[in-house]
Short mmCIF file of C-alpha atoms in Angstrom, two decimals:
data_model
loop_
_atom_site.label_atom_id
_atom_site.label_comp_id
_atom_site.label_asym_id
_atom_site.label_seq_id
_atom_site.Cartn_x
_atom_site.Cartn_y
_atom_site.Cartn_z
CA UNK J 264 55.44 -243.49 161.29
CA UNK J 265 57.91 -240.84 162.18
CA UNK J 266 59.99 -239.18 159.59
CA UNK J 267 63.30 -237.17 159.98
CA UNK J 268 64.47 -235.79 156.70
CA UNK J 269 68.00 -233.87 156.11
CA UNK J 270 68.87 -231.12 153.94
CA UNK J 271 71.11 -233.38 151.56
CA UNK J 272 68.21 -235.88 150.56
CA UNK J 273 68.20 -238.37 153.09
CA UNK J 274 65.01 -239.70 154.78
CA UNK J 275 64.94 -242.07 157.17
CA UNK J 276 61.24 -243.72 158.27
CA UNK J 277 60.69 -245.11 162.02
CA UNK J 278 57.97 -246.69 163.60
CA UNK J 279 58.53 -245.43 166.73
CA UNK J 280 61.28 -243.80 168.53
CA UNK J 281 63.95 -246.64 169.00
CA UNK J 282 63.07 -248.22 165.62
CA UNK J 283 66.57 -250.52 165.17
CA UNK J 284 65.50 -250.93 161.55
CA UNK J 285 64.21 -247.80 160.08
CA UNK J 286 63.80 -247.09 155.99
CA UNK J 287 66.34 -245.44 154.64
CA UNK J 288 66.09 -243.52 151.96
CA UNK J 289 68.15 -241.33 149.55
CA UNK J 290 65.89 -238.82 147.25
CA UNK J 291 68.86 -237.48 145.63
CA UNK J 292 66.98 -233.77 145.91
CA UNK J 293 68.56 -230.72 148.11
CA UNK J 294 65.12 -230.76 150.85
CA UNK J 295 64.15 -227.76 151.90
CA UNK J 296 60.47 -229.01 153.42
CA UNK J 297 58.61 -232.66 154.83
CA UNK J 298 55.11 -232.57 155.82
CA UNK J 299 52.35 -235.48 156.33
CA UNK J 300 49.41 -235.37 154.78
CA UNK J 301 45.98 -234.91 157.10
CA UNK J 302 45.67 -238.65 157.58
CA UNK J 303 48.95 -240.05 157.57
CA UNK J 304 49.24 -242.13 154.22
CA UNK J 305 51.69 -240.19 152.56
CA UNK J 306 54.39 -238.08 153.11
CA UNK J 307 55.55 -234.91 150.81
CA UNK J 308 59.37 -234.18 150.55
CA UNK J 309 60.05 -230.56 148.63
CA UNK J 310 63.14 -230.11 147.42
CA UNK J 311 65.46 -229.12 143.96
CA UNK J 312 67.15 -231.27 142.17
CA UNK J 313 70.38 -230.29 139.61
CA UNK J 314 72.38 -227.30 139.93
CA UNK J 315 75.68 -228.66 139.34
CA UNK J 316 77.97 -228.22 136.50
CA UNK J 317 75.90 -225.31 135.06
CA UNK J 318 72.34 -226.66 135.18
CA UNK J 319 69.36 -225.12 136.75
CA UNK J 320 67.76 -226.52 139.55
CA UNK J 321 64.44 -227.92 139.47
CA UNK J 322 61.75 -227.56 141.80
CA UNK J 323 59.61 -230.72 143.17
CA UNK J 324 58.32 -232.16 145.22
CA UNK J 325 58.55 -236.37 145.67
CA UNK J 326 55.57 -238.11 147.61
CA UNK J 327 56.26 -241.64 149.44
CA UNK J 328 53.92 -243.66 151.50
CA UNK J 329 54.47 -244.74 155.09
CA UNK J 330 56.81 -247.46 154.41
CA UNK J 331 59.27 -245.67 151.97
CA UNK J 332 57.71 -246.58 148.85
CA UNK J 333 58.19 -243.64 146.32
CA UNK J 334 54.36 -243.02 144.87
CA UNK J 335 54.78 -240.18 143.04
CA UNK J 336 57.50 -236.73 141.88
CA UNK J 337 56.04 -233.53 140.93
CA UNK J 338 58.15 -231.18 139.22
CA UNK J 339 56.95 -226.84 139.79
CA UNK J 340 58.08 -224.40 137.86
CA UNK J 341 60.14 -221.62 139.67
CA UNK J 342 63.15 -221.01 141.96
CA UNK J 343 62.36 -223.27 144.97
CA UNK J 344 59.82 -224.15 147.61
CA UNK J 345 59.65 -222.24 150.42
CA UNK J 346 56.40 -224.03 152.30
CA UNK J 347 54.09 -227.22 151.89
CA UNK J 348 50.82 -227.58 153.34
CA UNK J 349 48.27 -230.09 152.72
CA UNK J 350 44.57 -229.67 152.65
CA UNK J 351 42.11 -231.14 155.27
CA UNK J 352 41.10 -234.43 153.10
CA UNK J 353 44.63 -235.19 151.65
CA UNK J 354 43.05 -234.40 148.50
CA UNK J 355 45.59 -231.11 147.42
CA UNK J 356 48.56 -229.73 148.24
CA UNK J 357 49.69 -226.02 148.31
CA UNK J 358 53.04 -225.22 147.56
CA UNK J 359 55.06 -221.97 148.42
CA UNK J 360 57.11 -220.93 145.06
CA UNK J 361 58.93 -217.90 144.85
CA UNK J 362 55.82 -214.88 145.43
CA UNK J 363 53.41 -217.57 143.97
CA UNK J 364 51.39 -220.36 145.66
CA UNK J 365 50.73 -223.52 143.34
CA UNK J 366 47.88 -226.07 144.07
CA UNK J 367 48.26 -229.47 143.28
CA UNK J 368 45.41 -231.86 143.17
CA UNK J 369 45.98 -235.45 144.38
CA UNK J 370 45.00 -238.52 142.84
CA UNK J 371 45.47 -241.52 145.84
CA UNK J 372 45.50 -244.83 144.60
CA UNK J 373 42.40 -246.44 146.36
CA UNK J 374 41.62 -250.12 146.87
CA UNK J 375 38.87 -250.41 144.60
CA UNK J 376 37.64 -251.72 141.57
CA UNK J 377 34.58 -252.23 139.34
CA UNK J 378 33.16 -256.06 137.75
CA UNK J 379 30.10 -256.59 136.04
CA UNK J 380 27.54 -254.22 137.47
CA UNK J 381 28.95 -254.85 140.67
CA UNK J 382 31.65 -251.94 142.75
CA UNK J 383 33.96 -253.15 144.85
CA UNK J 384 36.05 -250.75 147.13
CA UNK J 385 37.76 -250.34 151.09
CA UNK J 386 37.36 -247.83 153.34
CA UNK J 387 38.14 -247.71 156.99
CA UNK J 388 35.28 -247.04 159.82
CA UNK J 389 36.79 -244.98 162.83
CA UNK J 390 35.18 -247.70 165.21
CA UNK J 391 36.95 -250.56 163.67
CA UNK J 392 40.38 -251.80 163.56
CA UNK J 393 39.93 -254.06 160.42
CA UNK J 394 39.30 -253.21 156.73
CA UNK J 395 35.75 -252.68 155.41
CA UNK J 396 34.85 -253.85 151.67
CA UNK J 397 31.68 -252.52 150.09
CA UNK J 398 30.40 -254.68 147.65
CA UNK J 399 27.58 -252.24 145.82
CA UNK J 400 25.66 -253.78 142.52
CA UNK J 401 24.76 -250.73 141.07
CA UNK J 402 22.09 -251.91 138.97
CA UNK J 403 19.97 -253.51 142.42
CA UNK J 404 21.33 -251.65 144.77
CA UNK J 405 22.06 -254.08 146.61
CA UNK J 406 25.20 -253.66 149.46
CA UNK J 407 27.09 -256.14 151.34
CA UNK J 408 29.64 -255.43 153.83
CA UNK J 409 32.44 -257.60 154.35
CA UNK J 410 35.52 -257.12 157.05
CA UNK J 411 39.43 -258.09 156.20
CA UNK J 412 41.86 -257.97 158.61
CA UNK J 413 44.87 -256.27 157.54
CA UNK J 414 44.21 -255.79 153.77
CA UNK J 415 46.58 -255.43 151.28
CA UNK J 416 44.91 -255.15 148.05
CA UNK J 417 41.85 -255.36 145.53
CA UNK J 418 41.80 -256.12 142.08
CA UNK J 419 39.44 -256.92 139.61
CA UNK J 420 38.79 -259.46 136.65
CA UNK J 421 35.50 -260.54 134.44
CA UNK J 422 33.42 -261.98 137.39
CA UNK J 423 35.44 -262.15 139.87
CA UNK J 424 37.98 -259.90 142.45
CA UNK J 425 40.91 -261.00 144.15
CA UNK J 426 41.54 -259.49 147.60
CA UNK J 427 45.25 -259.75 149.08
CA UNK J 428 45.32 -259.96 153.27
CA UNK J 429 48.14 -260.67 155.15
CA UNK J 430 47.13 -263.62 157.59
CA UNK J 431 48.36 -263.46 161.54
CA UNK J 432 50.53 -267.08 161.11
CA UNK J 433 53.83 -266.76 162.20
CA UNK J 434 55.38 -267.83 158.88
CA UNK J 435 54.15 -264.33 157.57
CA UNK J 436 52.13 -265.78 154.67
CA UNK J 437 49.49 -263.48 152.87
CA UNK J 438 45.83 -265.11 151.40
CA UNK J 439 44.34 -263.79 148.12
CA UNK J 440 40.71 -264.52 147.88
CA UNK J 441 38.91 -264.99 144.80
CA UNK J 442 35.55 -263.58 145.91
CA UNK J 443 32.46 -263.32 143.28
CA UNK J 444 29.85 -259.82 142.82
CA UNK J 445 28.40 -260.15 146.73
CA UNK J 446 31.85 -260.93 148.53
CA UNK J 447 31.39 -264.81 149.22
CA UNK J 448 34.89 -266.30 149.05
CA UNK J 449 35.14 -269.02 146.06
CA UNK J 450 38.31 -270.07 146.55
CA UNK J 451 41.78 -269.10 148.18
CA UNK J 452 45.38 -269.65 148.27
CA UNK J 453 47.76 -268.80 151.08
CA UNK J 454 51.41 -268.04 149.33
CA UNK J 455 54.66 -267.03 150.94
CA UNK J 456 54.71 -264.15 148.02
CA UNK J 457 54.47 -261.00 149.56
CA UNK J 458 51.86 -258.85 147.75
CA UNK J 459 53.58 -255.60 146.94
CA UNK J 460 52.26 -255.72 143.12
CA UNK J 461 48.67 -257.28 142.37
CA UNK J 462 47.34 -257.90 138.96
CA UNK J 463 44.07 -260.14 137.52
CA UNK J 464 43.04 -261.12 134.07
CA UNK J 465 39.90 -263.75 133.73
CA UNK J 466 41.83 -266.87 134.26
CA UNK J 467 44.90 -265.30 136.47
CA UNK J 468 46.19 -263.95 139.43
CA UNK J 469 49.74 -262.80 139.12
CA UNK J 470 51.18 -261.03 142.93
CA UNK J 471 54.98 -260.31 143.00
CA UNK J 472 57.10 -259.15 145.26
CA UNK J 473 60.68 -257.19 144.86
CA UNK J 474 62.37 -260.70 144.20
CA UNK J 475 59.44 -263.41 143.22
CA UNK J 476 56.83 -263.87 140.74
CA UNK J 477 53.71 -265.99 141.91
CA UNK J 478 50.89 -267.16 138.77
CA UNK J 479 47.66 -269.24 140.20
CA UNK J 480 45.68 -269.62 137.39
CA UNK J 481 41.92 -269.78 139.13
CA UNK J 482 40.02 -270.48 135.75
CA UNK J 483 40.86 -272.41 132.66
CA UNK J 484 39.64 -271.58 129.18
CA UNK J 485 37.36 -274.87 128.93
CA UNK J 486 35.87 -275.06 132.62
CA UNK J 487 34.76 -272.55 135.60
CA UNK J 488 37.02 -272.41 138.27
CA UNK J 489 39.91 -274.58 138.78
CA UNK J 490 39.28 -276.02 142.12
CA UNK J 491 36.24 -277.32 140.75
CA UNK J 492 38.31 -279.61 138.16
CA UNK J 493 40.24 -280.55 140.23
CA UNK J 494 40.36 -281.95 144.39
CA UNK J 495 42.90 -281.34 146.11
CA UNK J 496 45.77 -278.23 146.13
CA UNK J 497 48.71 -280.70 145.44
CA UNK J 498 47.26 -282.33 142.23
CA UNK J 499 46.36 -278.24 141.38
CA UNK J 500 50.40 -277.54 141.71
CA UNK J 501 51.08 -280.87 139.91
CA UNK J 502 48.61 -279.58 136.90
CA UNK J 503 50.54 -276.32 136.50
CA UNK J 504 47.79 -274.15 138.20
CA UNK J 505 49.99 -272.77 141.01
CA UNK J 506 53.93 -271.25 139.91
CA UNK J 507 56.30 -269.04 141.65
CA UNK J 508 60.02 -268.33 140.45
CA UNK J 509 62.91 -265.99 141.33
CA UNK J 510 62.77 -263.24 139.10
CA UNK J 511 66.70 -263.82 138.56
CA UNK J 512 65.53 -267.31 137.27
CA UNK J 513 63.70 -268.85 134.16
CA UNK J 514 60.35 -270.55 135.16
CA UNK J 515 61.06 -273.84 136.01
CA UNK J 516 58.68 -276.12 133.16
CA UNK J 517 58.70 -278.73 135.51
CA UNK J 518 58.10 -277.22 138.70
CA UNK J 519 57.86 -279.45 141.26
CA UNK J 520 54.51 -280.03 143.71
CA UNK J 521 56.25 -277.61 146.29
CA UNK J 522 56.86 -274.17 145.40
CA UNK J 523 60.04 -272.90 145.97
CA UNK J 524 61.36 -271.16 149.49
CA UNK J 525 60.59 -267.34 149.52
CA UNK J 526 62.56 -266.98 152.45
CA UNK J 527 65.62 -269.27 151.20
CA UNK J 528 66.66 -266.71 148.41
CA UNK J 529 68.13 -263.09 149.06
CA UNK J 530 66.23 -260.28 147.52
CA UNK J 531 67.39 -259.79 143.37
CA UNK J 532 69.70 -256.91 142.55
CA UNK J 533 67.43 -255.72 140.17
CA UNK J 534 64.39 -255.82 141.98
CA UNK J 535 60.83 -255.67 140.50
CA UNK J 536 58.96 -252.18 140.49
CA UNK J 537 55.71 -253.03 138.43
CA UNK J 538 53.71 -255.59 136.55
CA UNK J 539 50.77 -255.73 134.40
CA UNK J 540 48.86 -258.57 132.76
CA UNK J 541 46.62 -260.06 130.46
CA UNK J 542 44.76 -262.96 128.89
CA UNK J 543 47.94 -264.30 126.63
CA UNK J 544 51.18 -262.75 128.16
CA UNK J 545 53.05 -260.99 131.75
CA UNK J 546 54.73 -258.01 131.93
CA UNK J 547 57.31 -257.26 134.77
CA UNK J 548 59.30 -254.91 135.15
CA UNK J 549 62.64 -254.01 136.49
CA UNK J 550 64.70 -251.05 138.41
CA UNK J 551 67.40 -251.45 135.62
CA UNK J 552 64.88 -250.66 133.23
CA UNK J 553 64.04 -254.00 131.95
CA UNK J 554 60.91 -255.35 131.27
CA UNK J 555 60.43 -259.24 130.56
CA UNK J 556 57.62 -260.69 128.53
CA UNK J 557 56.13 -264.19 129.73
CA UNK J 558 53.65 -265.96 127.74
CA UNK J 559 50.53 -267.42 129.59
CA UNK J 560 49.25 -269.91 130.43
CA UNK J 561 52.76 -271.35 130.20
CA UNK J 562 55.16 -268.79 131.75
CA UNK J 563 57.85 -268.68 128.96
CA UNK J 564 60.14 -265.62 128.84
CA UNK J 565 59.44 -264.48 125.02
CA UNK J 566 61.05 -261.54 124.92
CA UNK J 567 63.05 -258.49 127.00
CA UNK J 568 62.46 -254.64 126.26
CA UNK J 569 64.23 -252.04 127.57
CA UNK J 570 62.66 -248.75 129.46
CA UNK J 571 63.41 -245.23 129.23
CA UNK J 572 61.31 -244.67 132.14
CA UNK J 573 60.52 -245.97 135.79
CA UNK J 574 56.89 -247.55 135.34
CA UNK J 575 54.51 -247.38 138.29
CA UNK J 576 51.61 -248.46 135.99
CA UNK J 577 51.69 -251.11 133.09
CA UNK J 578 48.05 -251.48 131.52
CA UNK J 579 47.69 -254.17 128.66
CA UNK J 580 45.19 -253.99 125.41
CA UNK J 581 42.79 -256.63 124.92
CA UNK J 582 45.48 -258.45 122.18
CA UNK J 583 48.14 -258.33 123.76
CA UNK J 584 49.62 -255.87 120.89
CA UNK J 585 50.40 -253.01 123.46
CA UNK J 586 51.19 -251.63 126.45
CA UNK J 587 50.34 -248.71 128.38
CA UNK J 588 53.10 -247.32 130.61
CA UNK J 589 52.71 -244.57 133.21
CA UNK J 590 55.77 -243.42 134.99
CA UNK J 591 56.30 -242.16 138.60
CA UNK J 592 57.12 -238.57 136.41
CA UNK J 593 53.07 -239.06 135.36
CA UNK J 594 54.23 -239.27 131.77
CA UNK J 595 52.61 -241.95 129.66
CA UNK J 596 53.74 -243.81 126.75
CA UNK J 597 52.45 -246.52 124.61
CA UNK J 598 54.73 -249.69 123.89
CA UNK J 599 54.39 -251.83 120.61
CA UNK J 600 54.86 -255.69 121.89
CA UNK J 601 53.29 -257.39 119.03
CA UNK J 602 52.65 -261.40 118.64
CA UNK J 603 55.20 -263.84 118.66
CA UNK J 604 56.51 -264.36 115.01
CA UNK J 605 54.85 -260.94 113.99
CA UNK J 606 56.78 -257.78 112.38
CA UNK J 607 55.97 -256.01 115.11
CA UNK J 608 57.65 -258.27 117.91
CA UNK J 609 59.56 -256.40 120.63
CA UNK J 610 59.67 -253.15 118.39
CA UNK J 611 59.14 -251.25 121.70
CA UNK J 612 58.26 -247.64 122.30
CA UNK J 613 55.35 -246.43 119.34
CA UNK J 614 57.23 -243.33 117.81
CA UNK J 615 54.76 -240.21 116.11
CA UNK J 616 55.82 -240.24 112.68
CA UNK J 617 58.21 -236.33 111.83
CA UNK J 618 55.63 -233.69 111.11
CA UNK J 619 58.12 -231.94 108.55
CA UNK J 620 60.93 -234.03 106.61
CA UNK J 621 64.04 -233.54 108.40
CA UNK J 622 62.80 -233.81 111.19
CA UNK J 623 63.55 -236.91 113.87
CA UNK J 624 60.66 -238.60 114.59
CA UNK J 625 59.17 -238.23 118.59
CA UNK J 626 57.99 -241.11 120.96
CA UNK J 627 53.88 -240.79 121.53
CA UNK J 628 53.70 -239.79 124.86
CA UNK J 629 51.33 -237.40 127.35
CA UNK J 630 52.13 -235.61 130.52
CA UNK J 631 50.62 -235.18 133.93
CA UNK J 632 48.78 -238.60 133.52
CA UNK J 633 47.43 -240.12 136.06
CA UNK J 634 45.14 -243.16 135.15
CA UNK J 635 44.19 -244.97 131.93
CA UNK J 636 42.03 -247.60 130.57
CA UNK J 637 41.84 -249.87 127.27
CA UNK J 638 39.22 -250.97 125.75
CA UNK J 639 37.36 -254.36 126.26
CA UNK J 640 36.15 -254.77 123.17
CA UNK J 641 39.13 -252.74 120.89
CA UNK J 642 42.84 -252.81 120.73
CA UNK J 643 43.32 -249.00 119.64
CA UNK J 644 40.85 -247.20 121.86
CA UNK J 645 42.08 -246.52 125.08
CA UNK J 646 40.92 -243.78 127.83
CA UNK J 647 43.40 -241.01 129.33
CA UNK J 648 42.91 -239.11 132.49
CA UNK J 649 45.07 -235.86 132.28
CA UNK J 650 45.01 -233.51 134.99
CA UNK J 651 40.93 -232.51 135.25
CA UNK J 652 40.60 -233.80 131.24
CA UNK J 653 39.72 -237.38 130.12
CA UNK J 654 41.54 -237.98 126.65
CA UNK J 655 39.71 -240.75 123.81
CA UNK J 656 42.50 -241.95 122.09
CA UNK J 657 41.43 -244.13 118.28
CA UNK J 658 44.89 -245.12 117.55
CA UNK J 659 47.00 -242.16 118.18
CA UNK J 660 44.38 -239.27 117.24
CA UNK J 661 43.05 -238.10 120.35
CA UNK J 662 39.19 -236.93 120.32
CA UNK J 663 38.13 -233.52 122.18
CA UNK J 664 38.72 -233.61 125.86
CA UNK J 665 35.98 -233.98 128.47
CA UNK J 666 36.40 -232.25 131.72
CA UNK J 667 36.45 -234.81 134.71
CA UNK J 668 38.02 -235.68 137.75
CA UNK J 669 36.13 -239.34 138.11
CA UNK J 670 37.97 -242.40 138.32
CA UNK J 671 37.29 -244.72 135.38
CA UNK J 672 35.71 -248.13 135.90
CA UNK J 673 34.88 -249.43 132.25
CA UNK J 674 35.40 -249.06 128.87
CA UNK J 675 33.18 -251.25 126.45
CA UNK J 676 31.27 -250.83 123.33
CA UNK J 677 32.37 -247.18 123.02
CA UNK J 678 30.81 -246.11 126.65
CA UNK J 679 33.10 -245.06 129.80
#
């Protein structure tokens, strides 16, 4: 990818030279410097933002991936950036600031995920074109290998992971694949859906795009897998197990055996930026700041909230009572989404009660987050990675901090 950034914000992203449709983008910052990192996956544009009407100007620095997708922004303290550089293994970032140099550790989002006793994550091999999943049972030992072909995603859920691949058809369909603990396909679907946001809960697969919203539910609460129940795809779609809608539209109830044309709609307004989900209900959210509530299995819009924030992460508690949110800022706040016919219903952000009377009371939230993790087994205990620190949160007491830089692949019965 080649990049040519301007001084007044704007980006534009090419794969090669005479690119006729490049990205375009507008970061709204005054740029000042635009580096790679060592291997390529994402790009670092320093800049200040502000300084009109009698504001400062803030220094930061906005990362984006390859094809324009804005991953992260880092506000620095100080004047301006004078120089970026990034270390050899993409892993930190040094930042020229005034007569100070700031180093930034970097947290990249791998494809990876952890089931069972059983780790599943990609890597690339120099001697290969195509995508190499480890699956790793760390109790055994044991290690199998499989390869994927332009891979998209991995996500994990109860037994199973879904991997997202984006086949070589023509009609530019993608395949998830519901693969169990040693990376033997169980069963697959091949959707028009691009994949650009992947969740999994033990009976669903949600993938969404900026305009569509696709559901397959894979297992039902009385049986294993559903294309054991049931024969063929068609009478699947006729049962319910397969739904995609517009996000501009209601779920249609009575969907019909065909799902409806991807490529007949033009992209929503208010396009998609994140989802999250669990057992009972979906979360997606919107660039307006939106976020609708759908109940599952039956993909009923219960409820809309609005955001303060632009979510890149939405993590759900075991009950379905609340909602993690981590911004693109890194700032992370809890929201209350209750039960249907509960108090609590669509009460939205959880506020910290005034420490002196007078005072207003504050929304909970924590800063330079960067991961988190609920419970399995308890809807108030959740995990917080902050900077090198992982947080314990009962509630909204937070225990001592424990120095760590790991990624976190389970919380149960009080262990991490």
């Amino acid at each position: 990818t080649l990049a040519i950034g301007v001084e007044n914000g704007r980006l534009q992203l090419m794969r090669h030279e005479h690119d006729e449709s490049p990205v375009l983008i507008d970061t709204g910052l005054t740029a000042t410097n635009l580096k790679w990192s060592t291997n390529g996956t994402v790009l670092a544009l320093a800049g200040s933002y502000g300084g009109s009407g009698g504001s400062r100007e803030v220094a930061m620095v906005q990362f984006y991936s390859p094809y324009g997708q804005h991953l992260r922004t880092l506000k620095v303290p100080g004047g301006g950036i004078q120089a970026v550089s990034w270390e050899g293994g993409s892993l930190r970032v040094a930042l020229a600031v005034d007569t100070f140099i700031y180093f930034a550790n970097i947290r990249p989002d791998y494809r990876w995920g952890f089931f069972g006793d059983t780790l599943v994550t990609a890597y690339a091999q120099p001697e290969r074109t195509d995508s190499s999943v480890l699956f790793w049972n760390t109790k055994t030992d044991e290690r199998t290998v499989k390869y994927y072909d332009r891979l998209l995603s991995v996500r994990v859920a109860s037994e199973n992971c879904v991997i997202a691949t984006q086949t070589e058809s023509p009609t530019q369909q993608y395949a998830l694949l519901l693969c169990n603990a040693i990376g033997s396909p169980l069963d697959s679907k091949h959707v028009d859906v691009e994949p650009t946001f992947l969740s999994a809960t033990p009976y669903h697969v949600v993938c969404a795009s900026h305009s569509f919203v696709y559901v397959w539910q894979y297992r039902t609460l009385m049986s294993k897998l559903t294309s054991v129940d049931l024969g063929t795809s068609s009478l699947r779609r006729k049962e319910g197990r397969e739904r995609c809608f517009h996000i501009d539209d209601p779920p249609d109830k009575n969907q019909s055996e065909a799902l409806p044309d991807v490529n007949g709609r033009d992209p929503s307004a208010d396009p998609i930026i994140a989802i999250g989900a669990s057992q009972h209900c979906l979360l997606v959210a919107r660039e307006s700041g939106a976020m609708l509530r759908y109940s599952l299995p039956h993909i009923a819009l219960e409820h809309t909230y609005s955001l303060r924030c632009r979510p890149q992460t939405i993590a759900i508690n075991c009950e379905s009572t609340r909602a993690a949110i981590v911004d693109t800022n890194g700032v992370f706040t809890l929201f209350d989404l209750g039960s249907p016919g509960a108090d609590t219903f669509g009460k939205g952000e959880v506020m910290v009660p005034a420490a002196t009377e007078g005072e207003m009371e504050q929304r909970f939230e924590r800063k330079d987050v960067w991961d988190v993790k609920w419970a399995d087994d308890n809807a108030d205990l959740f995990a917080v990675m902050e900077k090198t620190r992982m947080y314990i949160f009962n509630g909204l007491t937070a225990e001592e901090p424990v120095p760590s830089t790991a990624y976190i692949c389970s919380f149960n019965e009080l262990q991490i």
